[in-house]
CSV table of C-alpha atoms in Angstrom, one decimal:
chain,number,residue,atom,x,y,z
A,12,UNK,CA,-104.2,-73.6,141.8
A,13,UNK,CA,-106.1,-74.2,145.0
A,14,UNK,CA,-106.8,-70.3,145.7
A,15,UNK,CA,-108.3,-70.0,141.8
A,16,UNK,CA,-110.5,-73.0,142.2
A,17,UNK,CA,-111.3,-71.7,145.7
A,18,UNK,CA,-112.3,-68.3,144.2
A,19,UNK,CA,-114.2,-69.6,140.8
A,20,UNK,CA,-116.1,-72.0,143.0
A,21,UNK,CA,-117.1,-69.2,145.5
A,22,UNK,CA,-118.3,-67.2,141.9
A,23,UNK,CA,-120.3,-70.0,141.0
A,24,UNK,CA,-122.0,-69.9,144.8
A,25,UNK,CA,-123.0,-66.4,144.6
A,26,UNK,CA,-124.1,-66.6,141.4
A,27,UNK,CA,-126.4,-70.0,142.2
A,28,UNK,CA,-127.6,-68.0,145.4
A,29,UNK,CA,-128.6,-64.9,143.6
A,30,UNK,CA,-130.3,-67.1,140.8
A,31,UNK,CA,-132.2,-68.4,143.9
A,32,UNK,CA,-132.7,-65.2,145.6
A,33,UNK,CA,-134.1,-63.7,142.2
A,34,UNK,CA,-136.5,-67.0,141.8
A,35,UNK,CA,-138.5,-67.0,144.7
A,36,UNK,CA,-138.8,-62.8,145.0
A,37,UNK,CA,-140.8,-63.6,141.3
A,38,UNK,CA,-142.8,-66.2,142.9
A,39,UNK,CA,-143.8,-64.0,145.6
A,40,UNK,CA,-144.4,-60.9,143.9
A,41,UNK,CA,-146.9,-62.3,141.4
A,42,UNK,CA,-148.6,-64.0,144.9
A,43,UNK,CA,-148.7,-60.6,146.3
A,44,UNK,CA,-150.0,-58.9,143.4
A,45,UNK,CA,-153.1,-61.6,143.3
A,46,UNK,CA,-154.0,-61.3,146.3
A,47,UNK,CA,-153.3,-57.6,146.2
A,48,UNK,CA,-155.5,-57.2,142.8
A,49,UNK,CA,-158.9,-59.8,144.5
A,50,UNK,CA,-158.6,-57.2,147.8
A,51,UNK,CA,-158.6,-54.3,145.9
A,52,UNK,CA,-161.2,-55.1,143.6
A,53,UNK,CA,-163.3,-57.2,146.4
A,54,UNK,CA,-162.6,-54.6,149.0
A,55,UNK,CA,-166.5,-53.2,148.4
A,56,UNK,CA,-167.7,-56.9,149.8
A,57,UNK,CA,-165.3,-57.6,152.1
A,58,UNK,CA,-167.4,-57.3,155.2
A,59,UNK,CA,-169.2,-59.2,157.8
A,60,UNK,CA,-172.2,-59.7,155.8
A,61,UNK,CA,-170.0,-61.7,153.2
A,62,UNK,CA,-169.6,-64.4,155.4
A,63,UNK,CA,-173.3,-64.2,157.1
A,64,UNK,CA,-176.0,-63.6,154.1
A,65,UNK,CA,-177.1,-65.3,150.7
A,66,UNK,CA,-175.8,-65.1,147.4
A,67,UNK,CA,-178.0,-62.1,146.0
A,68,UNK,CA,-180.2,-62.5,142.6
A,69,UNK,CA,-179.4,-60.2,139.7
A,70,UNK,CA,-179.9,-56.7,140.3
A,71,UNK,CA,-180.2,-57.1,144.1
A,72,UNK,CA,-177.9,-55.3,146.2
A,73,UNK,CA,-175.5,-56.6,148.9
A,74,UNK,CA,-175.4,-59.9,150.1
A,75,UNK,CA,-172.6,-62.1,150.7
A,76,UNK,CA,-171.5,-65.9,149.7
A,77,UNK,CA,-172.6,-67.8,153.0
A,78,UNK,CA,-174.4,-70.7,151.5
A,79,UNK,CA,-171.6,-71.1,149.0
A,80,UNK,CA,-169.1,-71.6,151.6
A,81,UNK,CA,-171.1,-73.5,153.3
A,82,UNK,CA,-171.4,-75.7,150.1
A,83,UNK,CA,-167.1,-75.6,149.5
A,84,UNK,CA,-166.9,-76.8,153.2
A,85,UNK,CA,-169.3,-79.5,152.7
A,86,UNK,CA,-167.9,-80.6,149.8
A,87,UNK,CA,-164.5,-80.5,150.5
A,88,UNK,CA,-165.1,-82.1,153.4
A,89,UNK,CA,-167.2,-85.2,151.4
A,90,UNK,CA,-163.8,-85.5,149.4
A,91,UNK,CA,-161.5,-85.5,152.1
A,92,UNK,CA,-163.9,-88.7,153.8
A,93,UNK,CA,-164.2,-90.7,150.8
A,94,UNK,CA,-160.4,-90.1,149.4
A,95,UNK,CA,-158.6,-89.8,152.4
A,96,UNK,CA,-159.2,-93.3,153.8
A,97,UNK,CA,-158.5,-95.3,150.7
A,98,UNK,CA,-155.2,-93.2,149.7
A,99,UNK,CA,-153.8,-93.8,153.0
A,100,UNK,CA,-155.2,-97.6,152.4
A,101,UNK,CA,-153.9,-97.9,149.6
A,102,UNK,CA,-150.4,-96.5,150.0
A,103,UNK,CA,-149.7,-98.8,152.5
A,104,UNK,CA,-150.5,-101.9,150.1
A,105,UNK,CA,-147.9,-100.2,147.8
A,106,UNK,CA,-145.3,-99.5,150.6
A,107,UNK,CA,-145.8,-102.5,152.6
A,108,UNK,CA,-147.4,-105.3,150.4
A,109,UNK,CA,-145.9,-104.9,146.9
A,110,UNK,CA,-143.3,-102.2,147.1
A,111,UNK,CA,-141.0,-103.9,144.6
A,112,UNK,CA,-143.9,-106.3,143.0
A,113,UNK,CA,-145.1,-105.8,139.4
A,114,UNK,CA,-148.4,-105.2,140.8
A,115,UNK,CA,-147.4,-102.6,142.8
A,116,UNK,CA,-145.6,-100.9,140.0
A,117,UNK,CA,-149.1,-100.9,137.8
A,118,UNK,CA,-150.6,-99.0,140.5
A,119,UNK,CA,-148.1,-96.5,140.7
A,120,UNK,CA,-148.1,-95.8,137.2
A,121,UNK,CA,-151.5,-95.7,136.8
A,122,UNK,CA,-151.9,-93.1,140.5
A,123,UNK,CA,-149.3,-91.0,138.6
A,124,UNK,CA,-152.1,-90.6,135.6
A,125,UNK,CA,-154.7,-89.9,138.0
A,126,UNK,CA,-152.6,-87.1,139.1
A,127,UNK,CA,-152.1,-85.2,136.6
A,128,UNK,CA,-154.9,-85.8,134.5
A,129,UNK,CA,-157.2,-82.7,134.1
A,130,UNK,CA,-160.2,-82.1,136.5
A,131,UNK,CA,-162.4,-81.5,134.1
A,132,UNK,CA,-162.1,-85.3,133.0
A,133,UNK,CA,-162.8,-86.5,136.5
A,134,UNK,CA,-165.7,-84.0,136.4
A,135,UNK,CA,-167.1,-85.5,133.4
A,136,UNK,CA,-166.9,-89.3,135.1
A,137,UNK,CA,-168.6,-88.6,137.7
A,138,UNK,CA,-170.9,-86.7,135.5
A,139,UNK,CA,-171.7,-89.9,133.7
A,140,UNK,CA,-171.6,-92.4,136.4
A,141,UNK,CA,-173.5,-90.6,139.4
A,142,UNK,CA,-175.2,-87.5,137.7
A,143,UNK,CA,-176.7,-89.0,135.1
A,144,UNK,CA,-177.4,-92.3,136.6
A,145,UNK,CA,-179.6,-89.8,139.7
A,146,UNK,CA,-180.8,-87.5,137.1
A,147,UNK,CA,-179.8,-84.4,139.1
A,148,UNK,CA,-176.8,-82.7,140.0
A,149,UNK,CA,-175.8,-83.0,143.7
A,150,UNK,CA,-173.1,-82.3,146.8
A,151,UNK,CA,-172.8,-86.0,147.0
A,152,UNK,CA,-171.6,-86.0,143.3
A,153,UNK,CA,-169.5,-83.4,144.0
A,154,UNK,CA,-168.2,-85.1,146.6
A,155,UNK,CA,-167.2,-88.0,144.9
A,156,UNK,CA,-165.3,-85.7,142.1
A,157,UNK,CA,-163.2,-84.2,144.4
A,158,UNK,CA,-162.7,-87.3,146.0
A,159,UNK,CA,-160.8,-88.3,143.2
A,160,UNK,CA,-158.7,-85.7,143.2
A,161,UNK,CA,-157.7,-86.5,146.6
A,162,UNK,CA,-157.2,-90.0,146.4
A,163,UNK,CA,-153.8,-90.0,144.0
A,164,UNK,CA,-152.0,-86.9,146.1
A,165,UNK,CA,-152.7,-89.3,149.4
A,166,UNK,CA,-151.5,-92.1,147.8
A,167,UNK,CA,-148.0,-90.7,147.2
A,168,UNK,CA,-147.5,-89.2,150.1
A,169,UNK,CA,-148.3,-91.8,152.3
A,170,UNK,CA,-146.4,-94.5,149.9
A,171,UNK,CA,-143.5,-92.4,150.3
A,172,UNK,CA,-143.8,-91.4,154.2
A,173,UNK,CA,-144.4,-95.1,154.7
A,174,UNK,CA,-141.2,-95.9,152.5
A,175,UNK,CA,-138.9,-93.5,154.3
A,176,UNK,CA,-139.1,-95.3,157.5
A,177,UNK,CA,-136.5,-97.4,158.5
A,178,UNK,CA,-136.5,-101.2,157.9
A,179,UNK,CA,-135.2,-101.9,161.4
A,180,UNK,CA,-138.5,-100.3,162.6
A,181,UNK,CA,-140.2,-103.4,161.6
A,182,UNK,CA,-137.9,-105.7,162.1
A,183,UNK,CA,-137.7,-105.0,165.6
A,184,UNK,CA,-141.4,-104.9,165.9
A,185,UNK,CA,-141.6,-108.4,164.0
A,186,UNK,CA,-139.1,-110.1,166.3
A,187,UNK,CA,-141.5,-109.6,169.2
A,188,UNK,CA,-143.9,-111.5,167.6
A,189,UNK,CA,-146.2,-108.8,166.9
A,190,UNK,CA,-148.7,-109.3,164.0
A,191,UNK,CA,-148.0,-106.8,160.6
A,192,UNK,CA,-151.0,-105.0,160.4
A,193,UNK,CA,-150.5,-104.3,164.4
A,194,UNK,CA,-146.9,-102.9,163.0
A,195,UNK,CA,-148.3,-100.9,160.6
A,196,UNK,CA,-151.2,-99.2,162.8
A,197,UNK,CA,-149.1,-98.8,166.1
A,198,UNK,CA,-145.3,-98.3,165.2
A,199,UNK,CA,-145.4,-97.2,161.2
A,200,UNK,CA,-148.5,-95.1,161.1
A,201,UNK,CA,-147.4,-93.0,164.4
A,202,UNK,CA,-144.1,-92.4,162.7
A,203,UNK,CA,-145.5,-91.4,159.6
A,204,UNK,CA,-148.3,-89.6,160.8
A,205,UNK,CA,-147.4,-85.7,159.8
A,206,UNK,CA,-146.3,-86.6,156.5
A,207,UNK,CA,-149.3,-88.4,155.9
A,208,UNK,CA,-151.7,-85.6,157.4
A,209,UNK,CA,-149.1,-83.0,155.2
A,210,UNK,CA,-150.9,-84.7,152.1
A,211,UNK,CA,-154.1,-84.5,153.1
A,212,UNK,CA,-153.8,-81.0,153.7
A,213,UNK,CA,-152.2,-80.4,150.5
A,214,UNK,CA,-155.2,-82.3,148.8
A,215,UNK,CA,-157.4,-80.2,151.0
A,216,UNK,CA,-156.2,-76.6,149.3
A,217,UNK,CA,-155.9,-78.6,146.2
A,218,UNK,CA,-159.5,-79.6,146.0
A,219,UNK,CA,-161.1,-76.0,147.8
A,220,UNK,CA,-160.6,-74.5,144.4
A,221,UNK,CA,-161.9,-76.7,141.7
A,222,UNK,CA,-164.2,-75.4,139.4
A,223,UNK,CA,-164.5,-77.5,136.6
A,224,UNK,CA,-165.5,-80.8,138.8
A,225,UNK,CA,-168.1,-78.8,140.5
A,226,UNK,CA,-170.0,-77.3,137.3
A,227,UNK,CA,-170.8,-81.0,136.0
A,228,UNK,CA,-171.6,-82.7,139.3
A,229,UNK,CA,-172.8,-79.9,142.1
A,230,UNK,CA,-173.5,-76.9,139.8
A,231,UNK,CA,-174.9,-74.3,141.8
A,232,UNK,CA,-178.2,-73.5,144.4
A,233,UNK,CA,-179.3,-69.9,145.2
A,234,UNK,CA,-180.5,-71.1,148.6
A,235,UNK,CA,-179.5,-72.7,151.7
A,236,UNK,CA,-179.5,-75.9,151.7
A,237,UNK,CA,-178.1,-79.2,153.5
A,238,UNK,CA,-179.3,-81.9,151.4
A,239,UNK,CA,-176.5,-83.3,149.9
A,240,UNK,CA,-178.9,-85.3,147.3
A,241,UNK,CA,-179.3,-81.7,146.1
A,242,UNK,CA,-177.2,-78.7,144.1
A,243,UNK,CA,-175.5,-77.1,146.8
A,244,UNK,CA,-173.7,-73.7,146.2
A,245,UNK,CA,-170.0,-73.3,146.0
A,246,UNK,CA,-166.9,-70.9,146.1
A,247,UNK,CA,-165.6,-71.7,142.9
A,248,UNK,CA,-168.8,-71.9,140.8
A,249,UNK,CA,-170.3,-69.0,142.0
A,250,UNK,CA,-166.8,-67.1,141.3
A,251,UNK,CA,-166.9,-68.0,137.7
A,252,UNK,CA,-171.2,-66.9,137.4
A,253,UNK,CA,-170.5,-63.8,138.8
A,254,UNK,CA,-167.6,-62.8,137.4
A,255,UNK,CA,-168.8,-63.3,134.1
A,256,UNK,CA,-172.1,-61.5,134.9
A,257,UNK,CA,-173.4,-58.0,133.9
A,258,UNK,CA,-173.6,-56.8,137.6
A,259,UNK,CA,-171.2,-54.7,139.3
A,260,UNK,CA,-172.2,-56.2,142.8
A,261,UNK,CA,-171.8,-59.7,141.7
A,262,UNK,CA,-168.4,-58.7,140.4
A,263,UNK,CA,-167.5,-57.3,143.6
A,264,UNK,CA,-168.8,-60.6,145.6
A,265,UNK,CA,-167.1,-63.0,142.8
A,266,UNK,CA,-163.3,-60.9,143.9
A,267,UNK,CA,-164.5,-61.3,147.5
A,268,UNK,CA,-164.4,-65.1,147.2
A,269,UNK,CA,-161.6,-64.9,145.2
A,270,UNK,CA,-159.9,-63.6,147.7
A,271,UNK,CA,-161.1,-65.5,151.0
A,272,UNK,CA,-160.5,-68.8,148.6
A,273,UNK,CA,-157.2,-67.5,148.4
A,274,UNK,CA,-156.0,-66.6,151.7
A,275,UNK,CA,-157.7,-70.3,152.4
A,276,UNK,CA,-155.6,-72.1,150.5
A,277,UNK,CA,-152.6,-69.9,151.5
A,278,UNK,CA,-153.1,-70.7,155.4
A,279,UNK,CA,-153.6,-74.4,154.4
A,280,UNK,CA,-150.3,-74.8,152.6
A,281,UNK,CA,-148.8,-72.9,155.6
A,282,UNK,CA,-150.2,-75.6,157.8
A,283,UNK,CA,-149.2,-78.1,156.3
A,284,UNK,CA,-145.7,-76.5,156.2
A,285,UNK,CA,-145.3,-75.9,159.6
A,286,UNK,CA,-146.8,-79.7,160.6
A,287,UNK,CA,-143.5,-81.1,158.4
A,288,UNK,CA,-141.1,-78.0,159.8
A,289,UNK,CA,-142.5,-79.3,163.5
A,290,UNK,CA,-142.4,-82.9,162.8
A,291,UNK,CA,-138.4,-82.0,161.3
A,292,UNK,CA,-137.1,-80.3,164.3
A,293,UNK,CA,-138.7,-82.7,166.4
A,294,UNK,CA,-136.3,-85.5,165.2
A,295,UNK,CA,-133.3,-83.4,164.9
């Protein structure tokens, strides 16, 4: 009896691993064969002038996408400020003051909606409550639409990081006499630091390639510019002009990005892998 259990359970283990096995080779050959199909058809503008010259206008040759990612950095970077700090705010209320409150609950529920719900929605908020209360599309606006986008994926994480922590960790911090918020910011945020940063990382590759949010709040510039009262170019955006343009060299620029946007958010999430692997070992 023992030796056929033995043996049916060691079937059912090989058959699990191979189901494994067999799962993450499709996963990575439909990633290789992306970024294999945006090189080979972006291989034409894949050079130096990509990253150091304009966005061409129709009909002109070369050029290269350096005000729109200028425009994705400053954007991205707009979201990350404005949703970073009140996620990571605002998952410590949830973990620390209301985790098992009905208050805290509500929130949860209604940061889990805010997560999923479609970008294009948030898009069109902002739309109505910045755009069309300035007149004009801008960065800032853009901004503030990937923002939130941010805000719910730093909320979780950092509500969970800060839940995972052991409750003798502030116990023993309380006993001293030391205030809470002096617990939180010196002995809980410390602990939970990579996880925390993990999530805004994640956010970060989230929000690099929005498109819908963009094309109702920042739309699209042809030139350089800084103002971020302005339309400001951008990855995505430009991507989805040129692709759907009659040029060939626009099409060849649009896989270019494409590609670049890719191996962005590819090096992010491997970051932010690597941060949690480090942070792992380190407490083994």
């Amino acid at each position: 009896m023992s030796a056929s259990l033995y043996r049916r359970r060691s079937a059912k283990n090989i058959v699990v691993q191979l189901l494994a096995v067999a799962a993450a080779v499709f996963g990575l050959f439909w990633l290789v064969w992306i970024m294999w199909t945006t090189l080979t058809k972006g291989i034409g503008a894949m050079n130096l002038a990509l990253f150091t010259q304009m966005t061409p206008p129709p009909g002109a040759e070369g050029g290269g996408m350096l005000n729109a990612f200028f425009g994705s950095m400053v954007m991205s970077l707009l979201g990350i400020a404005i949703g970073a700090p009140v996620g990571v705010l605002a998952g410590t209320f949830l973990a620390e003051y209301s985790r098992n409150s009905w208050i805290g609950e509500t929130v949860r529920f209604v940061n889990d909606i805010l997560l999923s719900a479609p970008s294009i929605v948030l898009g069109l908020f902002v739309y109505t409550m910045v755009v069309a209360q300035m007149g004009h599309f801008s960065a800032l606006a853009g901004g503030i639409a990937l923002a939130f986008i941010v805000l719910p994926v730093v909320v979780r994480t950092t509500d969970e990081m800060l839940q995972l922590i052991p409750t003798q960790m502030r116990e023993a911090a309380l006993s001293l006499g030391v205030p809470q918020w002096k617990v939180i910011v010196q002995v809980l945020y410390r602990s939970s630091l990579p996880g925390i940063v993990t999530g805004i990382l994640l956010a970060l590759a989230r929000i690099s390639g929005e498109t819908a949010p963009l094309l109702f709040t920042a739309l699209n510039n042809q030139y350089w510019t800084t103002n971020i009262l302005s339309p400001m170019a951008n990855v995505p955006v430009v991507i989805f002009q040129y692709a759907m343009s009659p040029y060939e060299n626009w099409h060849s620029l649009a896989w270019a990005g494409a590609f670049t946007l890719t191996m962005f958010v590819l090096l992010v999430s491997l970051l932010a892998r690597f941060i949690v692997l480090r942070h792992k070992i380190a407490h083994d």
